């Protein structure tokens, strides 16, 4: 269990009808964390809910969490507009270590709001760009309207990151990949030498993705989750 702290809600951005990004400013000063770690947000009368930190570790004065509306704490959070105070425990979890994987290629695979810890890790990797090889992101989401961090995706692509986006339910304007992200990875087929993979998403997606990455010659010890 992590230390209980409080944070002010500085800003709330709507990413979709059911997804918001909350920018939190810890009231007791900067919080040190490892990319990929998460917070347990507390709310009186509700069971605490876990949200991965979407902001990078070098931005120590604030924490960002990406929240999909559901029941319990996530529903309560959607009533906030800014200026409120929240309590949370953390940072929690092992995070996504980068230091042991210097000189390797980095592969990020996630779906939906699980892009949050991948964003934190990718931003940190880009800050240290000369320490790593090729960087690629495979991001799957439900519809084109659920393309979170769109400006970041475009910026990363311009910086040389191989960004592959796929949607499960494309509309008539969508001209990129469609289908599940793990199926895109399987279709490519070629081996991925000297690569470490950071994977985050729903259980079935994660299990299928791990199987695909093993088929593509990434050893299990180089396929990481942030739990």
PDB file of C-alpha atoms in Angstrom:
ATOM      1  CA  UNK A   1       0.000   0.000   0.000  1.00  0.00           C
ATOM      2  CA  UNK A   2       1.310   3.421  -0.936  1.00  0.00           C
ATOM      3  CA  UNK A   3       1.264   6.637   1.029  1.00  0.00           C
ATOM      4  CA  UNK A   4      -2.070   8.521   1.097  1.00  0.00           C
ATOM      5  CA  UNK A   5      -1.712  11.958  -0.458  1.00  0.00           C
ATOM      6  CA  UNK A   6      -3.966  14.720  -1.701  1.00  0.00           C
ATOM      7  CA  UNK A   7      -3.994  16.540  -5.016  1.00  0.00           C
ATOM      8  CA  UNK A   8      -5.854  19.465  -6.520  1.00  0.00           C
ATOM      9  CA  UNK A   9      -7.689  18.875  -9.782  1.00  0.00           C
ATOM     10  CA  UNK A  10      -6.067  21.523 -11.984  1.00  0.00           C
ATOM     11  CA  UNK A  11      -7.699  20.654 -15.290  1.00  0.00           C
ATOM     12  CA  UNK A  12     -10.193  18.254 -16.848  1.00  0.00           C
ATOM     13  CA  UNK A  13     -10.160  17.535 -20.600  1.00  0.00           C
ATOM     14  CA  UNK A  14     -12.808  15.500 -22.405  1.00  0.00           C
ATOM     15  CA  UNK A  15     -11.299  13.030 -24.869  1.00  0.00           C
ATOM     16  CA  UNK A  16     -14.579  11.308 -25.719  1.00  0.00           C
ATOM     17  CA  UNK A  17     -18.085  11.176 -24.316  1.00  0.00           C
ATOM     18  CA  UNK A  18     -16.982   8.547 -21.814  1.00  0.00           C
ATOM     19  CA  UNK A  19     -13.260   9.369 -21.366  1.00  0.00           C
ATOM     20  CA  UNK A  20     -11.596  12.294 -19.598  1.00  0.00           C
ATOM     21  CA  UNK A  21      -8.037  13.296 -18.765  1.00  0.00           C
ATOM     22  CA  UNK A  22      -7.516  14.670 -15.241  1.00  0.00           C
ATOM     23  CA  UNK A  23      -4.484  16.812 -14.424  1.00  0.00           C
ATOM     24  CA  UNK A  24      -3.681  16.600 -10.709  1.00  0.00           C
ATOM     25  CA  UNK A  25      -1.299  18.780  -8.718  1.00  0.00           C
ATOM     26  CA  UNK A  26      -0.066  17.016  -5.533  1.00  0.00           C
ATOM     27  CA  UNK A  27      -0.559  19.345  -2.570  1.00  0.00           C
ATOM     28  CA  UNK A  28       2.534  18.168  -0.699  1.00  0.00           C
ATOM     29  CA  UNK A  29       4.960  18.847  -3.523  1.00  0.00           C
ATOM     30  CA  UNK A  30       6.442  16.842  -6.398  1.00  0.00           C
ATOM     31  CA  UNK A  31       5.847  13.081  -6.531  1.00  0.00           C
ATOM     32  CA  UNK A  32       8.602  10.754  -7.723  1.00  0.00           C
ATOM     33  CA  UNK A  33       7.394   7.774  -9.729  1.00  0.00           C
ATOM     34  CA  UNK A  34       8.477   5.270 -12.338  1.00  0.00           C
ATOM     35  CA  UNK A  35       6.891   5.434 -15.774  1.00  0.00           C
ATOM     36  CA  UNK A  36       4.060   2.912 -15.981  1.00  0.00           C
ATOM     37  CA  UNK A  37       3.076   3.119 -12.313  1.00  0.00           C
ATOM     38  CA  UNK A  38      -0.482   3.835 -11.196  1.00  0.00           C
ATOM     39  CA  UNK A  39      -2.514   5.554  -8.487  1.00  0.00           C
ATOM     40  CA  UNK A  40      -5.359   4.314  -6.311  1.00  0.00           C
ATOM     41  CA  UNK A  41      -7.879   7.153  -6.208  1.00  0.00           C
ATOM     42  CA  UNK A  42      -9.968   7.254  -3.035  1.00  0.00           C
ATOM     43  CA  UNK A  43     -13.549   8.470  -2.627  1.00  0.00           C
ATOM     44  CA  UNK A  44     -15.602   8.340   0.561  1.00  0.00           C
ATOM     45  CA  UNK A  45     -18.208   5.590   0.413  1.00  0.00           C
ATOM     46  CA  UNK A  46     -16.607   3.953  -2.635  1.00  0.00           C
ATOM     47  CA  UNK A  47     -13.999   1.275  -3.163  1.00  0.00           C
ATOM     48  CA  UNK A  48     -10.759   2.827  -4.408  1.00  0.00           C
ATOM     49  CA  UNK A  49     -10.059   2.606  -8.152  1.00  0.00           C
ATOM     50  CA  UNK A  50      -6.742   2.254  -9.935  1.00  0.00           C
ATOM     51  CA  UNK A  51      -5.622   4.540 -12.763  1.00  0.00           C
ATOM     52  CA  UNK A  52      -2.266   4.486 -14.539  1.00  0.00           C
ATOM     53  CA  UNK A  53      -0.256   7.699 -14.644  1.00  0.00           C
ATOM     54  CA  UNK A  54      -0.285   9.099 -18.177  1.00  0.00           C
ATOM     55  CA  UNK A  55       2.262  11.881 -17.642  1.00  0.00           C
ATOM     56  CA  UNK A  56       6.044  11.275 -17.726  1.00  0.00           C
ATOM     57  CA  UNK A  57       8.229  11.097 -14.592  1.00  0.00           C
ATOM     58  CA  UNK A  58      10.179  14.228 -15.497  1.00  0.00           C
ATOM     59  CA  UNK A  59       7.006  16.312 -15.041  1.00  0.00           C
ATOM     60  CA  UNK A  60       7.083  15.969 -11.268  1.00  0.00           C
ATOM     61  CA  UNK A  61       4.707  18.787 -10.314  1.00  0.00           C
ATOM     62  CA  UNK A  62       1.613  17.169 -11.723  1.00  0.00           C
ATOM     63  CA  UNK A  63       0.107  13.768 -12.465  1.00  0.00           C
ATOM     64  CA  UNK A  64      -2.274  12.946 -15.300  1.00  0.00           C
ATOM     65  CA  UNK A  65      -4.763  10.072 -15.284  1.00  0.00           C
ATOM     66  CA  UNK A  66      -6.992   8.937 -18.154  1.00  0.00           C
ATOM     67  CA  UNK A  67     -10.396   7.799 -16.896  1.00  0.00           C
ATOM     68  CA  UNK A  68     -13.123   5.871 -18.680  1.00  0.00           C
ATOM     69  CA  UNK A  69     -16.528   6.419 -17.132  1.00  0.00           C
ATOM     70  CA  UNK A  70     -17.868   3.407 -15.291  1.00  0.00           C
ATOM     71  CA  UNK A  71     -19.187   2.748 -11.819  1.00  0.00           C
ATOM     72  CA  UNK A  72     -17.854   3.819  -8.439  1.00  0.00           C
ATOM     73  CA  UNK A  73     -14.922   6.237  -8.345  1.00  0.00           C
ATOM     74  CA  UNK A  74     -14.702   6.687 -12.112  1.00  0.00           C
ATOM     75  CA  UNK A  75     -18.319   7.847 -12.230  1.00  0.00           C
ATOM     76  CA  UNK A  76     -17.703  10.235  -9.319  1.00  0.00           C
ATOM     77  CA  UNK A  77     -14.681  11.707 -11.082  1.00  0.00           C
ATOM     78  CA  UNK A  78     -16.861  12.685 -14.024  1.00  0.00           C
ATOM     79  CA  UNK A  79     -18.676  15.150 -11.757  1.00  0.00           C
ATOM     80  CA  UNK A  80     -15.452  17.164 -11.273  1.00  0.00           C
ATOM     81  CA  UNK A  81     -14.681  20.269 -13.314  1.00  0.00           C
ATOM     82  CA  UNK A  82     -11.494  21.529 -11.645  1.00  0.00           C
ATOM     83  CA  UNK A  83     -10.535  23.050  -8.316  1.00  0.00           C
ATOM     84  CA  UNK A  84     -11.553  20.047  -6.232  1.00  0.00           C
ATOM     85  CA  UNK A  85      -9.241  18.012  -3.987  1.00  0.00           C
ATOM     86  CA  UNK A  86      -8.747  14.255  -4.309  1.00  0.00           C
ATOM     87  CA  UNK A  87      -7.063  11.700  -2.101  1.00  0.00           C
ATOM     88  CA  UNK A  88      -4.958   8.911  -3.564  1.00  0.00           C
ATOM     89  CA  UNK A  89      -2.481   6.197  -2.671  1.00  0.00           C
ATOM     90  CA  UNK A  90       0.653   5.686  -4.644  1.00  0.00           C
ATOM     91  CA  UNK A  91       2.523   5.555  -6.799  1.00  0.00           C
ATOM     92  CA  UNK A  92       1.934   1.792  -6.988  1.00  0.00           C
ATOM     93  CA  UNK A  93       3.142  -1.123  -9.103  1.00  0.00           C
ATOM     94  CA  UNK A  94       6.449  -2.005 -10.722  1.00  0.00           C
ATOM     95  CA  UNK A  95       6.035   0.388 -13.609  1.00  0.00           C
ATOM     96  CA  UNK A  96       7.799  -0.073 -16.941  1.00  0.00           C
ATOM     97  CA  UNK A  97      11.579  -0.044 -16.381  1.00  0.00           C
ATOM     98  CA  UNK A  98      13.731   1.403 -19.146  1.00  0.00           C
ATOM     99  CA  UNK A  99      17.233   1.325 -17.673  1.00  0.00           C
ATOM    100  CA  UNK A 100      17.791  -2.454 -18.062  1.00  0.00           C
ATOM    101  CA  UNK A 101      16.936  -2.205 -21.766  1.00  0.00           C
ATOM    102  CA  UNK A 102      19.317   0.439 -23.057  1.00  0.00           C
ATOM    103  CA  UNK A 103      20.315  -0.114 -26.711  1.00  0.00           C
ATOM    104  CA  UNK A 104      17.300  -2.344 -27.367  1.00  0.00           C
ATOM    105  CA  UNK A 105      14.368  -1.566 -29.639  1.00  0.00           C
ATOM    106  CA  UNK A 106      11.224  -0.568 -27.731  1.00  0.00           C
ATOM    107  CA  UNK A 107       7.786  -1.843 -28.715  1.00  0.00           C
ATOM    108  CA  UNK A 108       4.662  -0.426 -27.047  1.00  0.00           C
ATOM    109  CA  UNK A 109       1.341  -2.260 -27.441  1.00  0.00           C
ATOM    110  CA  UNK A 110      -1.896  -1.081 -25.857  1.00  0.00           C
ATOM    111  CA  UNK A 111      -5.614  -0.613 -26.335  1.00  0.00           C
ATOM    112  CA  UNK A 112      -8.110   1.990 -25.174  1.00  0.00           C
ATOM    113  CA  UNK A 113      -7.281   3.902 -22.017  1.00  0.00           C
ATOM    114  CA  UNK A 114      -4.396   1.484 -21.419  1.00  0.00           C
ATOM    115  CA  UNK A 115      -2.389   3.843 -23.595  1.00  0.00           C
ATOM    116  CA  UNK A 116      -1.909   5.949 -20.442  1.00  0.00           C
ATOM    117  CA  UNK A 117       1.084   4.085 -18.932  1.00  0.00           C
ATOM    118  CA  UNK A 118       2.532   3.544 -22.400  1.00  0.00           C
ATOM    119  CA  UNK A 119       2.411   7.301 -23.030  1.00  0.00           C
ATOM    120  CA  UNK A 120       4.268   7.941 -19.764  1.00  0.00           C
ATOM    121  CA  UNK A 121       6.953   5.431 -20.723  1.00  0.00           C
ATOM    122  CA  UNK A 122       7.239   6.510 -24.345  1.00  0.00           C
ATOM    123  CA  UNK A 123       7.668  10.163 -23.380  1.00  0.00           C
ATOM    124  CA  UNK A 124      10.445   9.221 -20.966  1.00  0.00           C
ATOM    125  CA  UNK A 125      12.099   7.089 -23.649  1.00  0.00           C
ATOM    126  CA  UNK A 126      11.967   9.987 -26.107  1.00  0.00           C
ATOM    127  CA  UNK A 127      13.617  12.251 -23.539  1.00  0.00           C
ATOM    128  CA  UNK A 128      16.473   9.732 -23.544  1.00  0.00           C
ATOM    129  CA  UNK A 129      16.185   8.934 -27.250  1.00  0.00           C
ATOM    130  CA  UNK A 130      19.871   8.197 -27.882  1.00  0.00           C
ATOM    131  CA  UNK A 131      19.809   5.348 -25.342  1.00  0.00           C
ATOM    132  CA  UNK A 132      17.456   3.122 -27.366  1.00  0.00           C
ATOM    133  CA  UNK A 133      17.042   1.709 -30.844  1.00  0.00           C
ATOM    134  CA  UNK A 134      13.870   1.710 -32.916  1.00  0.00           C
ATOM    135  CA  UNK A 135      10.678   2.775 -31.093  1.00  0.00           C
ATOM    136  CA  UNK A 136       7.258   1.578 -32.226  1.00  0.00           C
ATOM    137  CA  UNK A 137       3.739   2.006 -30.849  1.00  0.00           C
ATOM    138  CA  UNK A 138       0.790  -0.208 -31.752  1.00  0.00           C
ATOM    139  CA  UNK A 139      -2.403   1.331 -30.417  1.00  0.00           C
ATOM    140  CA  UNK A 140      -5.843  -0.212 -30.782  1.00  0.00           C
ATOM    141  CA  UNK A 141      -9.051   1.598 -29.951  1.00  0.00           C
ATOM    142  CA  UNK A 142     -12.776   1.134 -30.433  1.00  0.00           C
ATOM    143  CA  UNK A 143     -13.649   3.870 -32.941  1.00  0.00           C
ATOM    144  CA  UNK A 144     -11.919   6.875 -34.555  1.00  0.00           C
ATOM    145  CA  UNK A 145     -13.642   8.999 -31.890  1.00  0.00           C
ATOM    146  CA  UNK A 146     -11.681   7.133 -29.210  1.00  0.00           C
ATOM    147  CA  UNK A 147      -8.256   8.121 -30.545  1.00  0.00           C
ATOM    148  CA  UNK A 148      -6.772   9.468 -27.315  1.00  0.00           C
ATOM    149  CA  UNK A 149      -3.701  11.755 -27.343  1.00  0.00           C
ATOM    150  CA  UNK A 150      -4.072  12.365 -31.062  1.00  0.00           C
ATOM    151  CA  UNK A 151      -1.655  15.308 -31.033  1.00  0.00           C
ATOM    152  CA  UNK A 152       0.941  13.168 -29.278  1.00  0.00           C
ATOM    153  CA  UNK A 153       0.514  10.369 -31.819  1.00  0.00           C
ATOM    154  CA  UNK A 154       1.163  12.806 -34.674  1.00  0.00           C
ATOM    155  CA  UNK A 155       4.144  14.364 -32.890  1.00  0.00           C
ATOM    156  CA  UNK A 156       5.703  10.981 -32.104  1.00  0.00           C
ATOM    157  CA  UNK A 157       5.367   9.938 -35.723  1.00  0.00           C
ATOM    158  CA  UNK A 158       7.188  13.096 -36.802  1.00  0.00           C
ATOM    159  CA  UNK A 159       9.927  12.278 -34.294  1.00  0.00           C
ATOM    160  CA  UNK A 160      10.548   8.912 -35.933  1.00  0.00           C
ATOM    161  CA  UNK A 161       8.362   6.632 -33.811  1.00  0.00           C
ATOM    162  CA  UNK A 162       6.604   3.971 -35.894  1.00  0.00           C
ATOM    163  CA  UNK A 163       2.994   4.644 -34.897  1.00  0.00           C
ATOM    164  CA  UNK A 164       0.426   2.045 -35.951  1.00  0.00           C
ATOM    165  CA  UNK A 165      -3.192   2.762 -35.044  1.00  0.00           C
ATOM    166  CA  UNK A 166      -6.088   0.381 -35.568  1.00  0.00           C
ATOM    167  CA  UNK A 167      -9.787   0.710 -34.719  1.00  0.00           C
ATOM    168  CA  UNK A 168     -12.288  -2.055 -34.066  1.00  0.00           C
ATOM    169  CA  UNK A 169     -15.244  -0.229 -35.608  1.00  0.00           C
ATOM    170  CA  UNK A 170     -14.069   2.095 -38.409  1.00  0.00           C
ATOM    171  CA  UNK A 171     -16.343   4.675 -40.020  1.00  0.00           C
ATOM    172  CA  UNK A 172     -16.467   5.570 -43.710  1.00  0.00           C
ATOM    173  CA  UNK A 173     -13.720   8.186 -43.296  1.00  0.00           C
ATOM    174  CA  UNK A 174     -11.220   5.846 -41.651  1.00  0.00           C
ATOM    175  CA  UNK A 175      -8.485   4.800 -44.098  1.00  0.00           C
ATOM    176  CA  UNK A 176      -6.004   3.124 -41.766  1.00  0.00           C
ATOM    177  CA  UNK A 177      -5.862  -0.276 -40.052  1.00  0.00           C
ATOM    178  CA  UNK A 178      -8.990  -1.882 -38.649  1.00  0.00           C
ATOM    179  CA  UNK A 179      -9.321  -4.884 -36.347  1.00  0.00           C
ATOM    180  CA  UNK A 180      -7.544  -5.984 -33.180  1.00  0.00           C
ATOM    181  CA  UNK A 181      -4.039  -4.731 -32.525  1.00  0.00           C
ATOM    182  CA  UNK A 182      -2.712  -8.231 -31.788  1.00  0.00           C
ATOM    183  CA  UNK A 183      -3.949  -9.392 -35.194  1.00  0.00           C
ATOM    184  CA  UNK A 184      -2.008  -6.587 -36.880  1.00  0.00           C
ATOM    185  CA  UNK A 185       1.112  -7.720 -35.043  1.00  0.00           C
ATOM    186  CA  UNK A 186       0.570 -11.347 -36.070  1.00  0.00           C
ATOM    187  CA  UNK A 187       0.016 -10.428 -39.722  1.00  0.00           C
ATOM    188  CA  UNK A 188       3.394  -8.696 -39.902  1.00  0.00           C
ATOM    189  CA  UNK A 189       5.080 -11.912 -38.901  1.00  0.00           C
ATOM    190  CA  UNK A 190       8.793 -11.092 -39.111  1.00  0.00           C
ATOM    191  CA  UNK A 191      11.058 -11.611 -36.052  1.00  0.00           C
ATOM    192  CA  UNK A 192      11.729  -8.720 -33.686  1.00  0.00           C
ATOM    193  CA  UNK A 193      15.331  -9.121 -32.524  1.00  0.00           C
ATOM    194  CA  UNK A 194      16.810  -7.086 -29.680  1.00  0.00           C
ATOM    195  CA  UNK A 195      13.353  -5.844 -28.702  1.00  0.00           C
ATOM    196  CA  UNK A 196      11.630  -5.306 -25.376  1.00  0.00           C
ATOM    197  CA  UNK A 197       7.836  -5.004 -25.420  1.00  0.00           C
ATOM    198  CA  UNK A 198       5.638  -3.027 -23.039  1.00  0.00           C
ATOM    199  CA  UNK A 199       2.074  -4.372 -23.116  1.00  0.00           C
ATOM    200  CA  UNK A 200      -1.050  -3.014 -21.455  1.00  0.00           C
ATOM    201  CA  UNK A 201      -4.743  -3.725 -21.946  1.00  0.00           C
ATOM    202  CA  UNK A 202      -7.537  -6.150 -21.191  1.00  0.00           C
ATOM    203  CA  UNK A 203      -6.590  -9.648 -20.055  1.00  0.00           C
ATOM    204  CA  UNK A 204      -7.526 -11.470 -23.260  1.00  0.00           C
ATOM    205  CA  UNK A 205      -5.767  -8.902 -25.445  1.00  0.00           C
ATOM    206  CA  UNK A 206      -2.623  -9.066 -23.296  1.00  0.00           C
ATOM    207  CA  UNK A 207      -2.532 -12.871 -23.372  1.00  0.00           C
ATOM    208  CA  UNK A 208      -2.970 -12.974 -27.158  1.00  0.00           C
ATOM    209  CA  UNK A 209      -0.370 -10.254 -27.651  1.00  0.00           C
ATOM    210  CA  UNK A 210       2.187 -12.064 -25.504  1.00  0.00           C
ATOM    211  CA  UNK A 211       1.654 -15.230 -27.562  1.00  0.00           C
ATOM    212  CA  UNK A 212       2.141 -13.281 -30.807  1.00  0.00           C
ATOM    213  CA  UNK A 213       5.290 -11.560 -29.561  1.00  0.00           C
ATOM    214  CA  UNK A 214       6.768 -14.913 -28.548  1.00  0.00           C
ATOM    215  CA  UNK A 215       6.050 -16.143 -32.079  1.00  0.00           C
ATOM    216  CA  UNK A 216       7.987 -13.121 -33.303  1.00  0.00           C
ATOM    217  CA  UNK A 217      11.048 -14.151 -31.290  1.00  0.00           C
ATOM    218  CA  UNK A 218      10.741 -11.815 -28.290  1.00  0.00           C
ATOM    219  CA  UNK A 219      11.655 -13.824 -25.169  1.00  0.00           C
ATOM    220  CA  UNK A 220       9.111 -13.829 -22.365  1.00  0.00           C
ATOM    221  CA  UNK A 221      11.448 -11.966 -20.007  1.00  0.00           C
ATOM    222  CA  UNK A 222      11.453  -9.059 -22.463  1.00  0.00           C
ATOM    223  CA  UNK A 223       7.643  -8.804 -22.569  1.00  0.00           C
ATOM    224  CA  UNK A 224       6.695  -6.500 -19.698  1.00  0.00           C
ATOM    225  CA  UNK A 225       3.472  -5.557 -17.927  1.00  0.00           C
ATOM    226  CA  UNK A 226       3.111  -2.785 -15.350  1.00  0.00           C
ATOM    227  CA  UNK A 227       1.495  -4.851 -12.591  1.00  0.00           C
TER     228      UNK A 227
END
